[in-house]
Amino acid sequence: MTMSNTGGRRKPPTIHDVAREAGVSRGTVSRVLNGGHYVSPAAAQAVDAAIRKTGYVVNRHARSLITGRSDSVGFLLTEPQERFFEDPNFNVLLRGCTQALAAHDVPLLLMLAGTDDERRRITRYITAGHVDGVLLVSSHSGDPVAEELRAAGVPLVACGKPIGMGSKVSYVAADDRDGARDMVRHLLALGRRRIGVVTGPLDTPGGVERLAGYREVLAEAGVEADERLVVSGDYSRASGEAGAERLLARAPDVDAVFVASDLMAQGVLTALHRAGRRVPEDVAVGGFDDSPAAVAASPELTTIRQPWDRISTEMVRVLLAQIGGEDPAAVILPTELVKRDST
Amino acid sequence: MTMSNTGGRRKPPTIHDVAREAGVSRGTVSRVLNGGHYVSPAAAQAVDAAIRKTGYVVNRHARSLITGRSDSVGFLLTEPQERFFEDPNFNVLLRGCTQALAAHDVPLLLMLAGTDDERRRITRYITAGHVDGVLLVSSHSGDPVAEELRAAGVPLVACGKPIGMGSKVSYVAADDRDGARDMVRHLLALGRRRIGVVTGPLDTPGGVERLAGYREVLAEAGVEADERLVVSGDYSRASGEAGAERLLARAPDVDAVFVASDLMAQGVLTALHRAGRRVPEDVAVGGFDDSPAAVAASPELTTIRQPWDRISTEMVRVLLAQIGGEDPAAVILPTELVKRDST
DNA sequence: TTCTCTACTGTGAACGATCACAGAAGCATG
DNA sequence: CATGCTTCTGTGATCGTTCACAGTAGAGAA
């Protein structure tokens, strides 16, 4: 009677076992594993059968040791984590990336760079070649980690247009400017003319672009620009509330507000309600993001939806292409106006 | 003039380079790297200096190839992903696990088992030994993936008590039952006697335990049990709304409701409001989870906070211990009553 | 001295894959 | 028949570590 292996882990079969089982050499098995070129149909079939019979799974460490690739990808978040981790869109992004990578059999390593210590560790880890590329979420400017990775030649795809880095870095972003244009056009179409804006942080490309879109449409519609109608926020709910109060004080005749995030728009609604303005009758409010906050608000927010599912799949596509040797690329995806009750 | 390496990746230094630089052998460098036992202080110092000078980082693939360990851990979500990915507590958990692992220099691989295809792929991946252990989020019963992993002897720590599996699997959970007890005692202390409950799904241990806590406290307080006061939900907001309506129809004299999740509690508030009941004057409402929904609700919800940050660090601690050879363990962590305006 | 014990160091042999290369077989062409 | 070309196959070398083992040096005891 031999030892039972209950509870323990049995030594897994190697490529050698498969080769012996199939009656071919290691080289042939390896060729079958990697695309099957230069393999006779008979050999390929025998190898497939042997793999199924033995339950063989390639040892990625052995493979990586010789290929120099790790066949894995890092998902790096260098944003202040509270903000992003509370954003449901971040979840959609993370999930989308994980699934898109899984389809290529590439594991995703989650990396959070909160403290400087973590920042250093992660930079070392990545530049040491432990991952083949990095999906980067870091919308604030002058990120030292991103710059170091770029300098080290690590394939990199950012979520949102990174600023302060050369054009050598790939990114995938929603068309913020066009989304803002759509929203402001929508407000104009409702007959509003005194359209205010609560911007996002202006050290982020998103914040800048959304404001630019607002300005463009007003200019092309011949509506007089009034800087009293422009107040800035930081995407937080509180800053939306404060922004709306400032707006009401500076331009009491405002009849619409384009708010650069749904969370801020919630704050705007609160402030308007407190001031006795009805939404949308007195003031129409448009948000941005189509987050759960948009439907949780009352009235439900008209907003701009960013295609987060497509953003994630595009990020993965671009990154894998870049790992495969292609040049960096920029992808801009269209947004969509979602009409609800606040306009 | 030599080739510039701008943009390319230079071949990284190996343990051999470090050994040469330090004037010692590979073996000595390896010993320094792995704890430094049986190494003279002089040699250790020379090696440390050489590592700093060369910028050496260990090649994990080469190490893993011979040790058989991967020095990485999987974070596996087999729950229906919509539900969990929308739960902010899930984010806290994921972040906590990632950071706790990072402190041990262990990367976290994110794995989402949505489709059956993904389930199979992930099971193969894990049982092939590509990760040393798994942090498991899967509260529903009879999870085939979990069962397979357990059978394969993969170190496993579940979040929340898994049901339908032997006692051989580690888990970390909040004390659901005690949390429920605290809440119901709190409602009793307010003088309420007709206390209803909207349960969670009763095929999850959390749902079962919270209901059990409710029953226990009423029994020990000598309050008559009335099954009309018990309705079941599925943690969703809509089910909370429906549950409250059923409750009001079956027991109009209800003066308090213990709701097994904040999201459901929001629905309960909506239904009570519509029925013209004031909260907390006519009906006190207690939630569970202390999610953002709790403070977003009006009135703000009294609720039970689960220690998600501690849950994550404990899961990591238990998993690493188990990988290190220790026996499976169960950890139950205390909850906390958070009093707000709904009671 | 001689022996033993401890603390430390170096060396060859793994680990399990890929890769480059050499060579065989089959077939068409000169 | 010799030659060249294509397709397919097997073999050693290799990646960068750790591990087991052998060996050295120095201290202390007999």
XYZ file of C-alpha atoms (C1' of nucleotides) in Angstrom:
746
model
C 0.000 0.000 0.000
C 1.466 3.317 -1.069
C 1.279 6.672 0.630
C -1.958 8.494 0.119
C -1.523 12.061 -1.006
C -4.688 13.406 0.573
C -4.273 17.033 1.463
C -0.776 17.272 0.040
C 0.228 18.557 -3.351
C 1.508 16.021 -5.834
C 4.428 16.919 -7.990
C 2.981 18.167 -11.249
C 3.877 16.616 -14.627
C 6.593 18.324 -16.659
C 7.036 18.792 -20.355
C 9.241 15.744 -20.220
C 6.418 13.558 -18.993
C 4.204 14.784 -21.780
C 6.911 14.117 -24.341
C 7.406 10.569 -23.113
C 3.657 9.947 -23.047
C 3.258 11.258 -26.590
C 6.363 9.494 -27.861
C 8.000 12.700 -29.074
C 10.716 15.028 -27.825
C 10.552 18.033 -25.498
C 11.111 20.314 -28.445
C 8.035 19.070 -30.234
C 5.856 19.495 -27.171
C 7.202 22.987 -26.730
C 6.377 23.810 -30.334
C 2.834 22.556 -29.901
C 2.519 24.708 -26.795
C 3.677 27.809 -28.621
C 1.508 27.995 -31.681
C 2.107 24.608 -33.262
C 4.181 25.717 -36.242
C 6.499 23.186 -37.792
C 4.691 20.296 -36.181
C 3.112 17.419 -38.061
C -0.604 16.900 -37.476
C 0.026 13.436 -36.095
C 2.556 14.716 -33.541
C 0.336 17.617 -32.567
C -2.548 15.287 -31.914
C -0.452 12.919 -29.857
C 0.843 15.822 -27.790
C -2.643 17.220 -27.214
C -3.813 13.831 -26.029
C -0.816 13.465 -23.739
C -1.426 16.899 -22.253
C -5.023 16.026 -21.516
C -4.089 12.658 -20.098
C -1.351 13.926 -17.802
C -3.127 17.153 -16.860
C -0.030 19.070 -17.789
C 0.113 22.806 -17.191
C 3.140 24.780 -18.254
C 5.467 25.958 -15.497
C 5.471 29.679 -16.076
C 8.527 30.245 -13.942
C 10.672 27.953 -16.030
C 9.340 29.557 -19.165
C 9.899 33.074 -17.898
C 13.397 32.253 -16.791
C 14.513 31.613 -20.316
C 12.225 33.893 -22.303
C 12.840 36.899 -20.079
C 9.151 37.699 -20.204
C 6.936 37.314 -17.162
C 3.663 37.032 -19.092
C 2.017 39.141 -16.466
C 0.959 42.746 -16.243
C 0.773 45.205 -13.384
C -2.213 47.403 -12.633
C -0.753 50.373 -10.847
C -2.730 52.948 -8.912
C -0.713 55.936 -7.771
C -3.690 58.182 -7.210
C -4.558 59.079 -3.646
C -6.352 55.857 -3.041
C -9.370 57.075 -1.175
C -10.624 58.981 -4.151
C -10.284 56.274 -6.717
C -11.192 53.342 -4.610
C -14.512 54.936 -3.833
C -15.251 55.595 -7.454
C -17.379 52.787 -8.863
C -15.976 53.539 -12.294
C -12.625 52.480 -10.976
C -14.127 49.105 -10.230
C -15.456 48.794 -13.734
C -12.015 49.651 -15.028
C -10.233 47.175 -12.795
C -12.690 44.432 -13.562
C -12.559 45.121 -17.290
C -8.775 45.037 -17.355
C -8.642 41.829 -15.358
C -11.077 40.086 -17.651
C -9.533 41.367 -20.863
C -6.141 40.161 -19.681
C -7.545 36.830 -18.543
C -8.742 36.262 -22.083
C -5.084 36.380 -23.113
C -4.076 34.204 -20.176
C -2.170 37.082 -18.631
C -2.476 37.513 -14.866
C -2.966 40.966 -13.417
C -0.911 42.065 -10.424
C -2.563 44.754 -8.370
C -0.166 47.413 -7.137
C -1.084 50.305 -4.894
C 1.455 53.043 -4.392
C 0.251 54.929 -1.385
C 3.313 55.716 0.688
C 6.738 56.662 -0.621
C 7.982 53.346 0.620
C 5.475 51.472 -1.494
C 6.319 53.722 -4.402
C 9.974 52.708 -4.206
C 9.239 49.049 -3.778
C 6.878 48.966 -6.697
C 9.228 50.876 -8.966
C 12.002 48.419 -8.186
C 9.676 45.523 -8.703
C 8.541 46.711 -12.104
C 11.872 47.893 -13.447
C 13.375 44.572 -12.370
C 11.210 43.047 -15.081
C 8.764 41.208 -12.859
C 5.945 42.375 -15.095
C 5.974 42.924 -18.843
C 3.992 46.117 -18.764
C 1.895 48.390 -16.638
C -1.651 49.696 -16.757
C -1.432 53.017 -15.016
C -4.104 54.950 -13.184
C -2.662 58.240 -12.135
C -4.374 61.305 -13.402
C -2.483 63.880 -11.413
C 0.424 65.649 -12.949
C 4.097 64.986 -12.584
C 3.866 61.472 -11.267
C 7.432 60.400 -10.444
C 6.662 56.686 -10.682
C 5.238 57.016 -14.160
C 8.205 59.077 -15.265
C 10.668 56.536 -13.902
C 8.892 53.660 -15.605
C 8.797 55.528 -18.870
C 12.509 56.287 -18.594
C 13.226 52.632 -17.872
C 11.455 51.685 -21.081
C 8.678 49.712 -19.431
C 5.630 49.379 -21.678
C 3.028 51.648 -20.166
C -0.557 52.583 -20.858
C -2.171 55.339 -18.867
C -5.847 55.748 -18.159
C -6.583 59.291 -19.185
C -4.148 61.598 -20.867
C -1.064 61.996 -18.693
C 0.337 65.479 -18.495
C 3.901 66.482 -18.059
C 5.188 63.457 -19.939
C 6.400 63.353 -23.506
C 4.265 61.920 -26.254
C 6.093 58.639 -25.827
C 3.543 57.225 -23.447
C 0.381 55.451 -24.551
C -2.952 56.356 -23.113
C -6.624 55.631 -23.483
C -9.114 58.292 -22.549
C -12.694 59.311 -22.977
C -13.215 62.368 -25.107
C -13.691 64.761 -22.197
C -13.833 67.822 -24.358
C -16.433 66.394 -26.677
C -18.491 65.137 -23.753
C -18.494 68.632 -22.268
C -19.462 70.046 -25.640
C -22.407 67.667 -25.874
C -23.655 68.627 -22.456
C -23.372 72.366 -22.993
C -25.038 72.059 -26.392
C -27.823 70.156 -24.700
C -28.252 72.970 -22.154
C -28.258 75.539 -24.927
C -30.882 73.540 -26.784
C -33.084 73.807 -23.714
C -32.968 77.550 -24.136
C -30.573 78.287 -21.304
C -28.123 81.113 -21.842
C -26.649 81.858 -18.420
C -24.800 78.562 -18.135
C -22.390 78.212 -15.243
C -19.698 75.607 -14.812
C -18.144 73.899 -11.807
C -14.826 72.598 -13.119
C -12.740 69.662 -11.988
C -9.216 70.153 -10.672
C -7.334 72.105 -13.306
C -4.080 70.227 -12.828
C -5.707 67.206 -14.448
C -6.279 66.874 -18.190
C -9.879 65.874 -17.571
C -10.571 69.042 -15.649
C -8.900 71.179 -18.299
C -10.585 69.496 -21.246
C -14.078 69.638 -19.820
C -13.706 73.327 -19.187
C -12.329 73.830 -22.690
C -15.332 72.061 -24.197
C -17.655 74.321 -22.249
C -15.873 77.427 -23.488
C -15.764 76.230 -27.081
C -19.478 75.632 -27.374
C -20.423 78.922 -25.769
C -18.042 80.738 -28.100
C -19.348 79.014 -31.207
C -22.921 79.702 -30.127
C -22.108 83.362 -29.680
C -23.027 83.371 -26.009
C -21.178 85.977 -24.041
C -18.461 84.463 -21.849
C -18.742 85.525 -18.235
C -15.977 84.507 -15.880
C -18.308 84.933 -12.934
C -20.021 81.798 -14.217
C -16.839 79.746 -13.869
C -15.956 78.259 -10.488
C -13.556 75.447 -9.788
C -13.893 72.319 -7.699
C -11.956 69.156 -6.987
C -14.518 66.484 -7.942
C -15.666 66.120 -4.331
C -19.250 66.534 -3.273
C -18.371 69.253 -0.804
C -16.580 71.274 -3.442
C -19.683 71.072 -5.625
C -21.803 72.456 -2.842
C -19.359 75.286 -2.185
C -19.015 75.954 -5.895
C -22.742 76.307 -6.384
C -22.959 78.760 -3.508
C -20.222 80.861 -5.011
C -21.921 80.674 -8.370
C -25.259 81.833 -6.951
C -23.581 84.703 -5.167
C -21.651 85.883 -8.188
C -24.271 85.309 -10.863
C -27.760 84.994 -9.358
C -29.324 84.832 -12.815
C -27.670 81.506 -13.634
C -30.146 79.175 -15.342
C -28.020 76.092 -15.895
C -24.877 74.528 -14.473
C -22.517 72.131 -16.148
C -20.773 70.245 -13.357
C -17.613 68.308 -14.166
C -18.518 65.314 -12.007
C -21.676 63.677 -10.691
C -20.422 63.770 -7.155
C -19.980 67.532 -7.352
C -23.354 67.753 -9.064
C -24.948 66.168 -6.018
C -23.449 68.971 -3.965
C -24.719 71.491 -6.470
C -28.239 70.080 -6.165
C -28.066 70.367 -2.400
C -26.972 73.998 -2.560
C -29.603 74.891 -5.166
C -32.306 73.232 -3.109
C -31.233 75.181 -0.051
C -31.311 78.396 -2.064
C -34.872 77.654 -3.119
C -34.100 77.083 -6.779
C -36.044 74.349 -8.500
C -34.232 71.825 -10.678
C -34.662 71.719 -13.616
C -37.303 74.481 -13.825
C -35.135 77.344 -12.498
C -31.719 75.847 -12.990
C -30.816 72.864 -15.160
C -27.948 70.752 -13.898
C -25.716 68.498 -15.983
C -23.185 66.124 -14.463
C -20.321 64.050 -15.774
C -19.389 60.357 -15.300
C -22.752 58.621 -15.043
C -21.801 57.230 -11.686
C -24.324 55.700 -9.278
C -24.432 59.152 -7.704
C -26.263 60.268 -10.837
C -29.264 58.017 -10.265
C -29.083 58.352 -6.500
C -29.510 62.124 -6.806
C -32.920 63.723 -6.856
C -33.804 64.664 -9.413
C -31.807 62.037 -11.275
C -28.924 63.625 -13.095
C -28.501 64.151 -16.785
C -24.871 63.295 -17.285
C -22.104 62.207 -19.627
C -21.249 58.538 -19.661
C -17.670 57.528 -20.164
C -17.221 54.142 -21.828
C -15.278 52.531 -18.990
C -15.744 49.031 -20.272
C -14.259 49.953 -23.623
C -11.533 51.996 -21.967
C -10.358 48.936 -20.087
C -10.339 46.647 -23.096
C -8.539 49.256 -25.162
C -5.933 49.763 -22.468
C -5.219 46.064 -22.469
C -5.135 45.891 -26.240
C -2.720 48.789 -26.534
C -0.497 47.479 -23.762
C -0.235 43.989 -25.200
C 0.524 45.459 -28.607
C 3.248 47.582 -27.096
C 4.710 44.614 -25.265
C 4.668 42.885 -28.632
C 6.896 45.615 -30.001
C 4.475 48.126 -31.459
C 4.809 51.851 -30.925
C 2.948 53.773 -28.223
C -0.537 54.846 -29.214
C -3.214 57.209 -28.015
C -6.863 56.174 -28.104
C -9.731 58.588 -27.569
C -13.161 57.089 -27.100
C -16.497 58.814 -27.567
C -18.767 59.673 -24.654
C -22.519 59.539 -24.496
C -25.108 62.007 -23.225
C -27.536 60.368 -20.804
C -30.695 62.432 -20.367
C -32.505 62.222 -17.058
C -34.577 64.569 -14.927
C -32.193 67.345 -13.956
C -32.315 69.152 -17.335
C 31.032 55.567 -29.297
C 28.867 52.782 -27.916
C 25.190 52.100 -28.443
C 22.934 54.205 -26.305
C 20.330 52.197 -24.464
C 17.682 54.875 -24.389
C 14.261 53.328 -24.382
C 15.543 49.781 -24.258
C 15.848 47.564 -21.248
C 19.333 46.720 -20.100
C 20.073 43.210 -18.964
C 19.758 43.215 -15.184
C 22.572 42.113 -12.867
C 22.467 38.541 -11.575
C 23.464 37.030 -8.294
C 26.740 36.172 -9.973
C 27.527 39.831 -10.624
C 26.829 40.619 -7.001
C 29.038 37.753 -5.853
C 31.913 38.923 -8.022
C 31.483 42.508 -6.878
C 31.464 41.460 -3.228
C 34.281 38.994 -3.638
C 32.262 36.052 -2.357
C 30.413 33.100 -3.868
C 26.863 32.798 -5.148
C 25.990 30.688 -2.153
C 26.947 33.419 0.267
C 24.931 36.022 -1.585
C 21.970 33.679 -1.605
C 22.291 33.175 2.142
C 22.364 36.916 2.732
C 19.264 37.259 0.589
C 17.402 34.620 2.568
C 17.768 35.677 6.160
C 21.526 35.933 6.524
C 22.132 32.898 8.723
C 25.553 31.343 8.611
C 27.106 34.424 7.103
C 29.950 36.380 8.650
C 29.245 40.035 9.355
C 32.015 41.087 7.009
C 30.619 39.045 4.131
C 27.093 40.244 4.777
C 28.231 43.827 4.684
C 30.162 43.338 1.460
C 27.154 41.684 -0.137
C 24.807 44.448 0.961
C 27.134 47.024 -0.527
C 27.429 45.072 -3.761
C 23.656 44.767 -4.014
C 23.241 48.498 -3.609
C 26.015 49.240 -6.073
C 24.766 46.927 -8.792
C 21.083 47.605 -8.193
C 20.511 43.891 -7.994
C 16.977 42.578 -7.643
C 16.368 38.872 -7.294
C 14.916 37.081 -10.296
C 11.779 35.600 -8.829
C 11.274 33.203 -11.696
C 14.614 31.541 -11.173
C 13.953 31.359 -7.476
C 10.482 29.962 -7.912
C 11.685 27.387 -10.379
C 13.808 25.713 -7.763
C 11.892 26.434 -4.570
C 8.565 25.394 -6.029
C 6.960 28.395 -4.380
C 5.667 31.312 -6.422
C 5.787 33.846 -3.593
C 2.539 35.287 -4.819
C -1.053 35.007 -3.724
C -4.330 35.032 -5.583
C -7.316 37.146 -4.636
C -10.259 35.240 -5.998
C -13.756 36.595 -6.369
C -16.345 34.005 -7.344
C -19.323 36.016 -6.215
C -21.620 37.378 -8.865
C -19.399 40.289 -9.593
C -21.934 43.051 -9.895
C -22.916 42.742 -6.295
C -19.478 42.758 -4.790
C -17.814 45.148 -7.106
C -20.375 47.751 -6.220
C -19.861 47.270 -2.528
C -17.383 49.831 -1.235
C -16.449 47.441 1.537
C -15.118 45.145 -1.115
C -12.737 47.880 -2.107
C -11.545 48.283 1.436
C -10.978 44.560 1.601
C -9.094 44.404 -1.675
C -6.966 47.373 -0.804
C -6.236 46.065 2.668
C -5.180 42.672 1.362
C -2.968 44.201 -1.296
C -1.193 46.419 1.178
C -0.815 43.755 3.836
C 0.707 41.436 1.247
C 2.948 44.159 -0.123
C 4.414 44.541 3.345
C 5.598 40.949 2.979
C 6.758 41.549 -0.575
C 4.104 39.222 -1.906
C 2.305 40.293 -5.062
C -1.446 39.886 -5.308
C -2.972 38.419 -8.440
C -6.542 39.476 -9.016
C -8.776 36.700 -10.290
C -12.401 37.070 -11.243
C -14.394 33.952 -11.901
C -17.477 35.124 -13.714
C -18.142 32.624 -16.458
C -17.678 28.871 -16.255
C -14.821 29.235 -18.661
C -13.021 31.623 -16.348
C -13.777 29.332 -13.447
C -12.032 26.436 -15.168
C -9.070 28.510 -16.242
C -8.555 29.919 -12.797
C -8.875 26.547 -11.117
C -6.230 25.115 -13.427
C -4.021 28.108 -12.883
C -4.171 27.827 -9.118
C -3.919 24.071 -8.799
C -0.929 24.175 -11.148
C 0.852 25.962 -8.329
C 1.106 29.385 -9.931
C 0.131 30.946 -6.620
C 0.980 29.766 -3.124
C -2.420 30.443 -1.677
C -5.758 32.073 -2.243
C -7.777 34.774 -0.540
C -11.330 33.847 -1.326
C -14.400 36.031 -1.532
C -17.386 33.834 -2.149
C -20.127 33.921 0.390
C -22.679 31.839 -1.425
C -22.986 28.198 -0.638
C -21.558 25.231 -2.445
C -18.923 27.029 -4.431
C -17.341 24.398 -6.699
C -14.122 26.360 -7.164
C -13.549 26.624 -3.438
C -14.260 22.962 -2.991
C -11.836 21.991 -5.737
C -9.093 24.158 -4.318
C -9.627 22.748 -0.872
C -9.470 19.229 -2.237
C -6.251 20.050 -4.079
C -4.717 21.170 -0.807
C -4.232 24.776 -1.805
C -3.910 27.086 1.210
C -7.141 28.996 1.357
C -8.630 31.720 3.493
C -12.231 32.711 2.977
C -13.785 36.033 3.763
C -16.795 35.188 5.839
C -17.673 31.730 7.061
C -18.024 29.365 4.120
C -20.893 26.922 4.343
C -21.021 23.455 2.950
C -17.309 22.911 3.424
C -15.621 20.952 6.139
C -13.900 22.685 9.017
C -10.642 22.328 7.120
C -10.853 25.741 5.522
C -9.667 28.913 7.198
C -11.844 31.946 7.323
C -11.996 35.423 8.784
C -15.341 36.954 9.508
C -17.018 39.692 11.437
C -19.167 38.510 14.285
C -22.467 38.829 12.441
C -24.477 37.299 15.180
C -23.065 39.536 17.855
C -23.514 42.586 15.669
C -27.157 41.707 15.207
C -27.495 41.176 18.938
C -26.045 44.627 19.617
C -28.425 46.287 17.236
C -31.528 44.543 18.542
C -30.502 45.245 22.157
C -30.107 48.873 21.158
C -33.627 48.896 19.720
C -34.982 47.246 22.864
C -33.200 49.837 24.987
C -35.114 52.512 23.090
C -38.304 50.927 24.350
C -39.313 49.246 21.125
C -41.035 45.893 21.423
C -42.530 45.210 17.983
C -39.186 44.836 16.252
C -39.241 43.574 12.681
C -36.367 42.217 10.677
C -35.506 42.225 7.002
C -33.013 39.390 6.643
C -30.240 38.868 4.143
C -30.235 35.877 1.807
C -30.565 32.805 3.990
C -28.210 30.706 1.921
C -25.336 32.831 3.211
C -23.878 32.469 6.693
C -24.124 36.227 7.187
C -27.825 36.200 6.500
C -28.375 33.251 8.797
C -26.236 34.599 11.636
C -27.780 38.049 11.660
C -31.232 36.553 11.875
C -30.083 34.214 14.645
C -28.745 37.157 16.649
C -32.079 38.915 16.299
C -33.951 35.865 17.537
C -31.592 35.268 20.432
C -31.918 38.738 21.877
C -35.684 38.799 21.602
C -35.866 35.406 23.286
C -33.567 36.351 26.116
C -35.497 39.602 26.615
C -38.722 37.654 26.836
C -40.293 39.431 23.893
C -42.829 37.322 22.084
C -41.525 36.036 18.768
C -43.833 36.841 15.888
C -43.025 35.361 12.501
C -45.050 38.079 10.816
C -42.236 40.402 11.804
C -39.690 38.402 9.822
C -39.311 39.040 6.106
C -36.399 38.090 3.902
C -34.441 40.075 1.372
C -31.355 39.661 -0.756
C -29.263 42.669 0.365
C -30.504 44.794 -2.542
C -32.183 48.116 -2.094
C -35.271 46.997 -3.957
C -35.702 43.975 -1.730
C -35.540 46.253 1.292
C -38.340 48.364 -0.087
C -40.476 45.337 -0.862
C -39.672 43.819 2.497
C -40.791 46.898 4.396
C -44.069 46.936 2.517
C -44.722 43.337 3.379
C -43.809 44.061 6.973
C -46.208 46.988 7.200
C -48.991 44.926 5.689
C -48.467 41.951 8.000
C -47.684 43.820 11.208
C -48.865 47.444 11.056
C -47.907 47.980 14.690
C -44.176 47.512 13.973
C -42.144 50.124 15.844
C -38.604 49.197 14.789
C -36.882 47.314 11.984
C -33.511 45.648 12.042
C -32.357 45.493 8.435
C -29.503 43.156 7.527
C -27.808 45.612 5.161
C -27.614 49.371 4.730
C -28.627 49.152 1.125
C -31.815 47.347 2.070
C -32.285 49.822 4.904
C -32.363 52.623 2.340
C -35.216 50.819 0.651
C -36.923 50.393 3.988
C -36.680 54.123 4.650
C -38.224 54.846 1.273
C -41.132 52.519 1.918
C -41.717 53.863 5.437
C -41.651 57.408 4.159
C -44.196 56.546 1.506
C -46.399 54.912 4.135
C -46.272 58.094 6.174
C -44.294 56.643 9.069
C -41.728 58.942 10.651
C -38.215 57.657 11.329
C -37.188 57.307 14.091
C -40.292 58.599 15.901
C -42.773 55.988 14.644
C -40.360 53.347 13.469
C -36.688 53.068 14.357
C -34.477 51.583 11.650
C -31.146 49.866 12.152
C -28.867 48.854 9.277
C -25.812 46.688 8.899
C -22.424 47.304 7.216
C -21.799 51.012 7.760
C -21.505 51.530 4.047
C -21.609 54.973 2.414
C -25.298 54.252 1.904
C -25.666 54.660 5.673
C -24.643 58.314 5.690
C -26.220 59.006 2.316
C -29.604 57.960 3.689
C -31.909 60.417 5.355
C -32.101 60.193 8.220
C -28.561 58.876 8.516
C -28.604 55.246 9.510
C -27.663 53.716 12.802
C -25.769 50.643 11.716
C -23.241 47.939 12.549
C -19.702 48.495 11.356
C -17.688 45.530 10.243
C -13.942 45.896 10.702
C -13.009 45.450 7.057
C -9.517 46.786 7.468
C -8.781 44.260 10.194
C -10.507 41.506 8.255
C -8.122 42.023 5.365
C -4.979 42.041 7.477
C -6.145 38.974 9.360
C -6.901 37.130 6.140
C -3.390 37.805 4.937
C -1.871 36.836 8.265
C -3.758 33.552 8.403
C -3.006 32.735 4.772
C 0.712 33.363 5.084
C 0.790 31.295 8.260
C -0.954 28.476 6.469
C 1.427 28.670 3.540
C 4.162 28.462 6.140
C 2.756 25.156 7.267
C 0.411 26.056 10.081
C -3.052 24.589 10.447
C -6.207 26.255 9.157
C -7.704 28.747 11.567
C -10.937 30.642 12.044
C -10.901 34.255 13.153
C -13.993 36.095 14.315
C -13.682 39.846 14.729
C -15.944 42.085 16.790
C -18.315 44.572 15.202
C -19.240 48.024 16.383
C -22.573 49.769 16.820
C -22.578 53.168 15.113
C -25.411 55.361 16.386
C -26.876 57.932 14.009
C -30.277 59.489 13.438
C -32.494 56.590 12.395
C -32.963 55.184 15.920
C 49.177 17.045 19.306
C 44.783 15.414 17.926
C 40.120 15.406 17.876
C 35.600 17.450 17.812
C 32.534 20.999 17.247
C 30.818 25.224 15.361
C 30.702 28.838 12.043
C 31.278 29.892 7.721
C 32.217 29.400 2.479
C 32.412 27.518 -2.245
C 30.777 24.301 -5.899
C 28.197 21.248 -8.833
C 23.683 19.767 -9.639
C 19.266 20.528 -9.932
C 14.523 23.104 -11.312
C 11.549 23.013 -16.261
C 11.055 25.348 -19.824
C 12.862 27.636 -24.691
C 16.101 28.259 -28.273
C 19.526 27.456 -31.762
C 21.247 24.145 -34.382
C 21.950 19.989 -36.705
C 20.073 16.537 -39.195
C 16.451 13.526 -41.459
C 12.863 12.767 -44.683
C 10.216 13.879 -48.652
C 9.786 15.940 -52.986
C 10.661 18.555 -57.094
C 14.148 20.100 -60.307
C 18.375 20.058 -63.052
C 21.828 10.679 -59.503
C 22.898 14.815 -57.331
C 21.112 19.147 -55.595
C 18.328 22.231 -53.267
C 14.299 23.347 -50.722
C 10.758 22.709 -47.312
C 8.991 20.555 -43.400
C 9.577 18.341 -39.373
C 12.185 16.337 -35.240
C 15.586 15.634 -31.495
C 19.481 17.363 -28.618
C 22.481 20.029 -25.875
C 23.069 24.509 -23.895
C 21.002 27.990 -21.330
C 18.268 31.146 -18.168
C 19.360 32.618 -12.535
C 18.451 30.899 -8.603
C 18.552 27.482 -4.351
C 20.026 23.315 -2.253
C 22.881 19.650 -0.594
C 27.238 18.639 0.317
C 31.996 18.950 0.962
C 35.480 21.452 2.805
C 38.138 25.078 5.603
C 39.413 27.629 9.604
C 39.506 28.480 14.332
C 38.367 27.492 19.170
C 38.291 24.533 22.868
C 38.865 19.978 25.138
C 41.219 15.689 25.917
